[in-house]
Amino acid sequence: MMYHIQISGRTLHFKQPAGTSRGVYTVRKSYFLTLTSDNRPGVKGIGECATLPDLSCDASPQYERTLQHICMMVEQLGKIPFEMLRPYPSILFGLETAFVQFQAGGSTALFDTPFARGEEGIPINGLVWMGTFEEMLRRLEEKLNQGFHCVKLKIGAIDFDHELELVKHIRERFSKSDIELRVDANGGFTPENALQRMEQLAEYDIHSIEQPIKQHQWKEMARLCKESPLPIALDEELIGVNMKGMKEELLDTVRPAYLVLKPSLHGGMAGCKEWIGMARQRHIGSWITSALESNVGLNAVSHFAAHIYGPHITFPQGLGTGLLFTDNIPMPLKVEGDQLWYKEE
């Protein structure tokens, strides 16, 4: 089948600055692909391609030109050349989304799952962005009041003692059985102080910590995974590790407890599925999370999570980013309590 792909760019604006240890995001540039074919008039698939500066392995000043060339190649081939696109996870994810929606007859219900039929919600964690102590405390209170039973704190931007106070504040009010608490350091610790800080955090029944130190320090990360009292999850560490052999070497060397997978960063849907399979073989857990996409990308990530982990998902996923932007794209996604639902009108 011959396809046509149109590309349009759009800048999205955050409602409030999204702070990480790498900096603060106020806008997000996304490219949207619209896939059509003369063989199926009126049917289209839409996918989102977006990188995070200083993080995505395929971010570059020539990104738009690269995207154009790849889309022209896909039009000529009539399919996605998955192996060729391993170095371009955000582009691969956008193409996969467009093709899956096209194959679903243009429906945004991308896979046939209880989630897509509106029968089940997906449990998600409440995300507390970095900020001042007062800002983080306020955001934390909001998440708890909204009914979240799993809260993820982004740490590493303010004084660690203040961040520890936030954790202590939660545990003074809620036990481990009431609230599952995850922390994400975004590489904010050093190999020298990471173990001590994780020992302090472990006193408060933390579920896991994401990426305690910066990536590309496999030997140090392996040591921390072995010695840490907290289960360690890899996130940024997986970026740019696109070939199967490299993935196997990383998992066998570092031996983390979990993988935190973002399709636009970690190989698209195909790459994440490969990571999950390898992790399961090694008794390593995983969960899916969005990467600050618009609702187009979030919808794709959510349906993919329901497809790969469902039915009846009980482990909270990182999909609560649908309210980030002032100018988001409408999609039948709704957060009710601590679950994300897909409900078409």
CSV table of C-alpha atoms in Angstrom, one decimal:
chain,number,residue,atom,x,y,z
A,1,MET,CA,0.0,0.0,0.0
A,2,MET,CA,1.3,3.5,-0.8
A,3,TYR,CA,1.1,6.1,1.9
A,4,HIS,CA,1.3,9.9,2.1
A,5,ILE,CA,2.7,11.6,5.2
A,6,GLN,CA,2.2,15.3,6.0
A,7,ILE,CA,4.3,17.0,8.7
A,8,SER,CA,3.2,19.9,10.8
A,9,GLY,CA,5.1,21.6,13.7
A,10,ARG,CA,3.5,23.0,16.8
A,11,THR,CA,4.9,24.6,20.0
A,12,LEU,CA,3.1,23.7,23.2
A,13,HIS,CA,3.3,25.8,26.3
A,14,PHE,CA,3.5,24.4,29.9
A,15,LYS,CA,1.0,25.6,32.4
A,16,GLN,CA,3.8,25.9,34.9
A,17,PRO,CA,7.5,25.4,34.4
A,18,ALA,CA,8.4,21.7,34.4
A,19,GLY,CA,11.6,21.4,36.5
A,20,THR,CA,14.1,18.6,36.4
A,21,SER,CA,17.7,18.3,37.5
A,22,ARG,CA,18.6,19.0,33.9
A,23,GLY,CA,16.8,22.3,33.8
A,24,VAL,CA,13.3,23.8,33.4
A,25,TYR,CA,11.0,23.4,30.4
A,26,THR,CA,8.5,26.1,29.6
A,27,VAL,CA,7.7,25.1,26.0
A,28,ARG,CA,7.7,21.9,23.9
A,29,LYS,CA,8.1,21.6,20.2
A,30,SER,CA,6.3,18.7,18.6
A,31,TYR,CA,5.9,17.5,15.0
A,32,PHE,CA,2.7,15.8,14.0
A,33,LEU,CA,2.6,13.2,11.2
A,34,THR,CA,-0.7,12.7,9.3
A,35,LEU,CA,-0.7,9.3,7.4
A,36,THR,CA,-3.2,8.7,4.6
A,37,SER,CA,-3.5,6.4,1.6
A,38,ASP,CA,-5.5,6.6,-1.6
A,39,ASN,CA,-6.5,3.0,-0.9
A,40,ARG,CA,-8.5,3.9,2.1
A,41,PRO,CA,-10.0,7.4,1.5
A,42,GLY,CA,-11.0,9.2,4.7
A,43,VAL,CA,-8.9,7.2,7.0
A,44,LYS,CA,-5.9,8.8,8.7
A,45,GLY,CA,-3.4,8.1,11.4
A,46,ILE,CA,-1.7,10.8,13.5
A,47,GLY,CA,1.6,10.4,15.3
A,48,GLU,CA,3.7,12.8,17.4
A,49,CYS,CA,7.5,13.2,17.1
A,50,ALA,CA,9.1,15.2,19.8
A,51,THR,CA,12.5,15.3,21.4
A,52,LEU,CA,13.7,16.6,24.8
A,53,PRO,CA,16.7,18.9,24.4
A,54,ASP,CA,19.9,17.6,26.0
A,55,LEU,CA,18.2,14.3,26.6
A,56,SER,CA,16.9,12.6,23.5
A,57,CYS,CA,19.5,10.7,21.5
A,58,ASP,CA,18.0,11.9,18.2
A,59,ALA,CA,17.7,15.6,19.1
A,60,SER,CA,19.6,17.8,16.7
A,61,PRO,CA,19.4,21.1,14.9
A,62,GLN,CA,18.6,19.1,11.7
A,63,TYR,CA,15.8,17.2,13.3
A,64,GLU,CA,13.1,18.5,11.0
A,65,ARG,CA,15.1,17.8,7.9
A,66,THR,CA,15.9,14.3,9.2
A,67,LEU,CA,12.2,13.7,9.8
A,68,GLN,CA,11.3,14.8,6.3
A,69,HIS,CA,13.8,12.4,4.8
A,70,ILE,CA,12.6,9.5,6.9
A,71,CYS,CA,9.0,10.2,6.0
A,72,MET,CA,9.8,10.3,2.3
A,73,MET,CA,11.6,6.9,2.7
A,74,VAL,CA,8.6,5.4,4.5
A,75,GLU,CA,6.3,6.7,1.7
A,76,GLN,CA,8.5,5.0,-0.9
A,77,LEU,CA,8.9,1.7,1.0
A,78,GLY,CA,5.2,1.6,2.1
A,79,LYS,CA,6.3,0.5,5.6
A,80,ILE,CA,8.4,1.4,8.6
A,81,PRO,CA,12.1,0.2,8.3
A,82,PHE,CA,12.4,-0.6,12.0
A,83,GLU,CA,16.1,-1.6,12.1
A,84,MET,CA,17.1,1.5,10.2
A,85,LEU,CA,15.2,3.7,12.6
A,86,ARG,CA,16.7,2.4,15.9
A,87,PRO,CA,18.8,5.6,16.2
A,88,TYR,CA,15.7,7.7,15.9
A,89,PRO,CA,13.3,6.6,18.7
A,90,SER,CA,11.1,9.8,18.7
A,91,ILE,CA,10.6,9.6,14.9
A,92,LEU,CA,9.9,5.8,15.1
A,93,PHE,CA,7.3,6.3,17.8
A,94,GLY,CA,5.5,9.0,15.8
A,95,LEU,CA,5.4,6.7,12.7
A,96,GLU,CA,4.3,3.7,14.7
A,97,THR,CA,1.5,5.7,16.3
A,98,ALA,CA,0.3,7.0,12.9
A,99,PHE,CA,0.4,3.5,11.3
A,100,VAL,CA,-1.4,1.8,14.3
A,101,GLN,CA,-4.2,4.4,14.2
A,102,PHE,CA,-4.5,4.0,10.4
A,103,GLN,CA,-4.8,0.3,10.8
A,104,ALA,CA,-7.4,0.9,13.5
A,105,GLY,CA,-9.5,2.7,10.9
A,106,GLY,CA,-8.5,6.1,12.2
A,107,SER,CA,-9.8,5.4,15.8
A,108,THR,CA,-7.7,6.8,18.6
A,109,ALA,CA,-8.4,3.5,20.4
A,110,LEU,CA,-5.2,2.1,19.1
A,111,PHE,CA,-5.4,-1.5,20.4
A,112,ASP,CA,-8.4,-3.7,21.3
A,113,THR,CA,-8.1,-3.7,25.1
A,114,PRO,CA,-10.4,-3.2,28.1
A,115,PHE,CA,-8.8,0.2,28.5
A,116,ALA,CA,-9.6,1.1,24.9
A,117,ARG,CA,-13.3,0.0,25.4
A,118,GLY,CA,-13.6,2.2,28.5
A,119,GLU,CA,-14.0,-0.9,30.7
A,120,GLU,CA,-10.8,-0.4,32.8
A,121,GLY,CA,-8.7,2.5,33.9
A,122,ILE,CA,-4.9,2.4,34.2
A,123,PRO,CA,-3.5,3.1,37.7
A,124,ILE,CA,-1.0,6.0,37.5
A,125,ASN,CA,1.3,7.8,39.9
A,126,GLY,CA,0.8,11.4,40.9
A,127,LEU,CA,3.8,13.4,39.8
A,128,VAL,CA,5.3,16.1,42.0
A,129,TRP,CA,7.6,18.4,40.0
A,130,MET,CA,10.8,20.0,41.3
A,131,GLY,CA,10.5,23.4,42.8
A,132,THR,CA,11.0,25.2,46.1
A,133,PHE,CA,10.1,23.3,49.3
A,134,GLU,CA,6.8,25.2,49.5
A,135,GLU,CA,5.9,24.6,45.9
A,136,MET,CA,6.7,20.9,46.2
A,137,LEU,CA,4.8,20.6,49.4
A,138,ARG,CA,1.7,22.3,47.9
A,139,ARG,CA,1.9,20.0,44.8
A,140,LEU,CA,2.3,17.0,47.1
A,141,GLU,CA,-0.8,17.9,49.1
A,142,GLU,CA,-2.8,18.3,45.9
A,143,LYS,CA,-1.9,14.9,44.7
A,144,LEU,CA,-2.8,13.3,48.0
A,145,ASN,CA,-6.1,15.1,48.1
A,146,GLN,CA,-6.9,14.0,44.5
A,147,GLY,CA,-6.7,10.4,45.8
A,148,PHE,CA,-3.4,9.1,44.4
A,149,HIS,CA,-2.1,6.0,46.1
A,150,CYS,CA,1.3,6.2,44.4
A,151,VAL,CA,3.3,9.5,44.3
A,152,LYS,CA,6.5,10.2,42.5
A,153,LEU,CA,8.7,13.0,43.7
A,154,LYS,CA,11.3,14.6,41.4
A,155,ILE,CA,14.3,15.3,43.5
A,156,GLY,CA,17.8,16.7,43.1
A,157,ALA,CA,17.1,20.4,42.5
A,158,ILE,CA,16.8,21.8,46.0
A,159,ASP,CA,18.6,21.1,49.2
A,160,PHE,CA,18.5,17.3,49.8
A,161,ASP,CA,17.6,17.8,53.5
A,162,HIS,CA,14.5,19.7,52.4
A,163,GLU,CA,13.6,16.9,50.0
A,164,LEU,CA,14.0,14.4,52.8
A,165,GLU,CA,11.6,16.5,54.9
A,166,LEU,CA,9.0,16.1,52.2
A,167,VAL,CA,9.4,12.4,52.3
A,168,LYS,CA,9.2,12.4,56.0
A,169,HIS,CA,6.1,14.6,55.8
A,170,ILE,CA,4.4,11.9,53.7
A,171,ARG,CA,5.3,9.1,56.0
A,172,GLU,CA,4.1,10.9,59.1
A,173,ARG,CA,0.6,11.0,57.5
A,174,PHE,CA,0.6,7.8,55.4
A,175,SER,CA,2.1,4.4,55.8
A,176,LYS,CA,3.7,2.3,53.1
A,177,SER,CA,0.4,0.4,52.7
A,178,ASP,CA,-1.5,3.7,52.2
A,179,ILE,CA,0.9,5.5,49.8
A,180,GLU,CA,3.5,4.0,47.5
A,181,LEU,CA,6.3,6.5,47.2
A,182,ARG,CA,8.7,6.7,44.3
A,183,VAL,CA,11.5,9.2,43.8
A,184,ASP,CA,13.3,10.3,40.6
A,185,ALA,CA,16.7,11.8,41.0
A,186,ASN,CA,17.2,12.4,37.2
A,187,GLY,CA,20.9,11.7,37.7
A,188,GLY,CA,21.1,14.4,40.4
A,189,PHE,CA,23.3,12.4,42.9
A,190,THR,CA,27.0,11.7,42.5
A,191,PRO,CA,28.7,8.3,42.8
A,192,GLU,CA,30.2,9.6,46.0
A,193,ASN,CA,27.0,10.7,47.8
A,194,ALA,CA,24.4,8.5,46.2
A,195,LEU,CA,24.6,5.5,48.5
A,196,GLN,CA,24.4,7.6,51.7
A,197,ARG,CA,21.4,9.5,50.3
A,198,MET,CA,19.6,6.3,49.3
A,199,GLU,CA,20.2,4.9,52.8
A,200,GLN,CA,18.6,8.0,54.3
A,201,LEU,CA,15.6,7.7,51.9
A,202,ALA,CA,15.3,4.0,52.7
A,203,GLU,CA,14.2,4.8,56.2
A,204,TYR,CA,10.9,6.0,54.8
A,205,ASP,CA,9.8,2.9,52.9
A,206,ILE,CA,10.6,4.1,49.3
A,207,HIS,CA,9.4,1.9,46.5
A,208,SER,CA,12.2,2.7,44.2
A,209,ILE,CA,14.6,5.5,43.0
A,210,GLU,CA,15.0,6.3,39.3
A,211,GLN,CA,18.4,7.1,37.9
A,212,PRO,CA,20.3,8.2,41.1
A,213,ILE,CA,23.5,9.2,39.1
A,214,LYS,CA,24.1,10.4,35.6
A,215,GLN,CA,24.1,7.8,32.8
A,216,HIS,CA,27.1,6.2,31.2
A,217,GLN,CA,28.7,5.2,34.5
A,218,TRP,CA,27.8,1.5,34.2
A,219,LYS,CA,30.4,0.3,36.8
A,220,GLU,CA,29.3,2.8,39.4
A,221,MET,CA,25.6,2.1,38.7
A,222,ALA,CA,26.2,-1.6,39.0
A,223,ARG,CA,27.8,-1.1,42.3
A,224,LEU,CA,24.9,1.0,43.5
A,225,CYS,CA,22.4,-1.5,42.3
A,226,LYS,CA,24.2,-4.2,44.3
A,227,GLU,CA,24.7,-2.2,47.5
A,228,SER,CA,21.7,0.1,47.6
A,229,PRO,CA,18.9,-0.6,50.2
A,230,LEU,CA,16.5,0.9,47.6
A,231,PRO,CA,15.5,-0.8,44.3
A,232,ILE,CA,17.0,1.2,41.5
A,233,ALA,CA,15.2,1.9,38.2
A,234,LEU,CA,17.0,2.9,35.0
A,235,ASP,CA,15.6,5.7,32.8
A,236,GLU,CA,18.1,8.0,31.2
A,237,GLU,CA,20.6,5.2,31.2
A,238,LEU,CA,18.6,3.5,28.5
A,239,ILE,CA,18.7,6.4,26.1
A,240,GLY,CA,20.9,5.8,23.1
A,241,VAL,CA,21.2,2.1,23.9
A,242,ASN,CA,19.3,1.0,20.8
A,243,MET,CA,20.9,-2.2,19.5
A,244,LYS,CA,19.9,-5.5,21.0
A,245,GLY,CA,23.4,-6.5,21.9
A,246,MET,CA,24.0,-3.3,23.7
A,247,LYS,CA,20.7,-3.7,25.6
A,248,GLU,CA,21.7,-7.1,26.8
A,249,GLU,CA,25.2,-5.9,27.9
A,250,LEU,CA,23.7,-3.1,29.9
A,251,LEU,CA,21.2,-5.2,31.7
A,252,ASP,CA,23.7,-8.0,32.4
A,253,THR,CA,26.3,-5.5,33.7
A,254,VAL,CA,24.1,-3.1,35.8
A,255,ARG,CA,21.4,-5.5,37.0
A,256,PRO,CA,18.8,-2.9,38.0
A,257,ALA,CA,15.5,-3.7,39.7
A,258,TYR,CA,13.3,-1.9,37.2
A,259,LEU,CA,13.3,-0.1,33.8
A,260,VAL,CA,11.3,3.0,33.3
A,261,LEU,CA,10.4,3.1,29.6
A,262,LYS,CA,9.4,6.1,27.4
A,263,PRO,CA,8.7,5.1,23.8
A,264,SER,CA,9.8,8.4,22.4
A,265,LEU,CA,13.2,8.0,24.2
A,266,HIS,CA,13.7,4.3,24.3
A,267,GLY,CA,13.1,2.9,20.9
A,268,GLY,CA,9.4,3.5,20.1
A,269,MET,CA,6.9,0.8,20.8
A,270,ALA,CA,9.0,-1.8,19.2
A,271,GLY,CA,12.1,-0.9,21.2
A,272,CYS,CA,10.2,-0.8,24.5
A,273,LYS,CA,8.7,-4.1,23.7
A,274,GLU,CA,12.2,-5.5,23.2
A,275,TRP,CA,13.4,-3.9,26.5
A,276,ILE,CA,10.4,-5.5,28.4
A,277,GLY,CA,11.1,-8.9,26.9
A,278,MET,CA,14.8,-8.8,27.9
A,279,ALA,CA,13.9,-7.5,31.4
A,280,ARG,CA,11.4,-10.3,32.0
A,281,GLN,CA,14.0,-12.9,31.0
A,282,ARG,CA,16.3,-11.4,33.8
A,283,HIS,CA,13.5,-11.0,36.4
A,284,ILE,CA,13.7,-7.2,36.1
A,285,GLY,CA,10.4,-5.2,36.4
A,286,SER,CA,9.3,-2.3,34.3
A,287,TRP,CA,6.7,0.3,33.8
A,288,ILE,CA,5.7,2.7,31.0
A,289,THR,CA,5.7,6.5,31.3
A,290,SER,CA,5.2,9.5,29.0
A,291,ALA,CA,7.9,12.0,28.1
A,292,LEU,CA,6.0,15.3,28.2
A,293,GLU,CA,4.2,14.7,24.9
A,294,SER,CA,0.9,16.3,24.0
A,295,ASN,CA,-2.2,14.3,24.4
A,296,VAL,CA,-1.5,12.6,21.0
A,297,GLY,CA,1.6,11.0,22.3
A,298,LEU,CA,0.1,10.4,25.7
A,299,ASN,CA,-2.8,8.6,24.2
A,300,ALA,CA,-0.4,6.3,22.2
A,301,VAL,CA,1.7,5.6,25.2
A,302,SER,CA,-1.4,4.8,27.3
A,303,HIS,CA,-2.9,2.4,24.8
A,304,PHE,CA,0.5,0.8,24.3
A,305,ALA,CA,0.8,0.3,28.1
A,306,ALA,CA,-2.6,-1.3,28.2
A,307,HIS,CA,-1.7,-3.5,25.3
A,308,ILE,CA,1.7,-4.7,26.6
A,309,TYR,CA,0.8,-5.0,30.4
A,310,GLY,CA,-2.9,-5.6,30.4
A,311,PRO,CA,-5.5,-6.6,31.0
A,312,HIS,CA,-6.1,-5.7,34.7
A,313,ILE,CA,-3.0,-3.5,35.2
A,314,THR,CA,-2.4,-3.0,39.0
A,315,PHE,CA,1.2,-1.5,38.9
A,316,PRO,CA,1.0,2.3,38.6
A,317,GLN,CA,2.3,3.7,35.3
A,318,GLY,CA,3.6,7.2,34.6
A,319,LEU,CA,0.8,8.5,32.5
A,320,GLY,CA,-0.5,11.5,34.4
A,321,THR,CA,0.8,14.3,32.1
A,322,GLY,CA,-2.3,15.1,30.2
A,323,LEU,CA,-2.8,18.5,32.0
A,324,LEU,CA,0.6,19.9,31.4
A,325,PHE,CA,-0.1,22.3,28.6
A,326,THR,CA,-2.3,25.4,28.1
A,327,ASP,CA,-2.8,24.5,24.5
A,328,ASN,CA,-3.0,20.7,24.5
A,329,ILE,CA,-4.8,18.7,21.8
A,330,PRO,CA,-8.2,17.2,22.8
A,331,MET,CA,-8.2,13.5,23.4
A,332,PRO,CA,-10.7,11.3,25.2
A,333,LEU,CA,-8.4,10.8,28.2
A,334,LYS,CA,-9.5,11.6,31.7
A,335,VAL,CA,-7.9,11.1,35.1
A,336,GLU,CA,-10.4,9.9,37.8
A,337,GLY,CA,-8.8,9.5,41.2
A,338,ASP,CA,-5.6,7.7,40.6
A,339,GLN,CA,-6.6,6.1,37.3
A,340,LEU,CA,-6.4,7.2,33.6
A,341,TRP,CA,-9.4,6.4,31.6
A,342,TYR,CA,-10.1,6.4,27.8
A,343,LYS,CA,-13.7,7.5,27.3
A,344,GLU,CA,-15.1,8.5,24.0
A,345,GLU,CA,-18.1,10.7,24.0
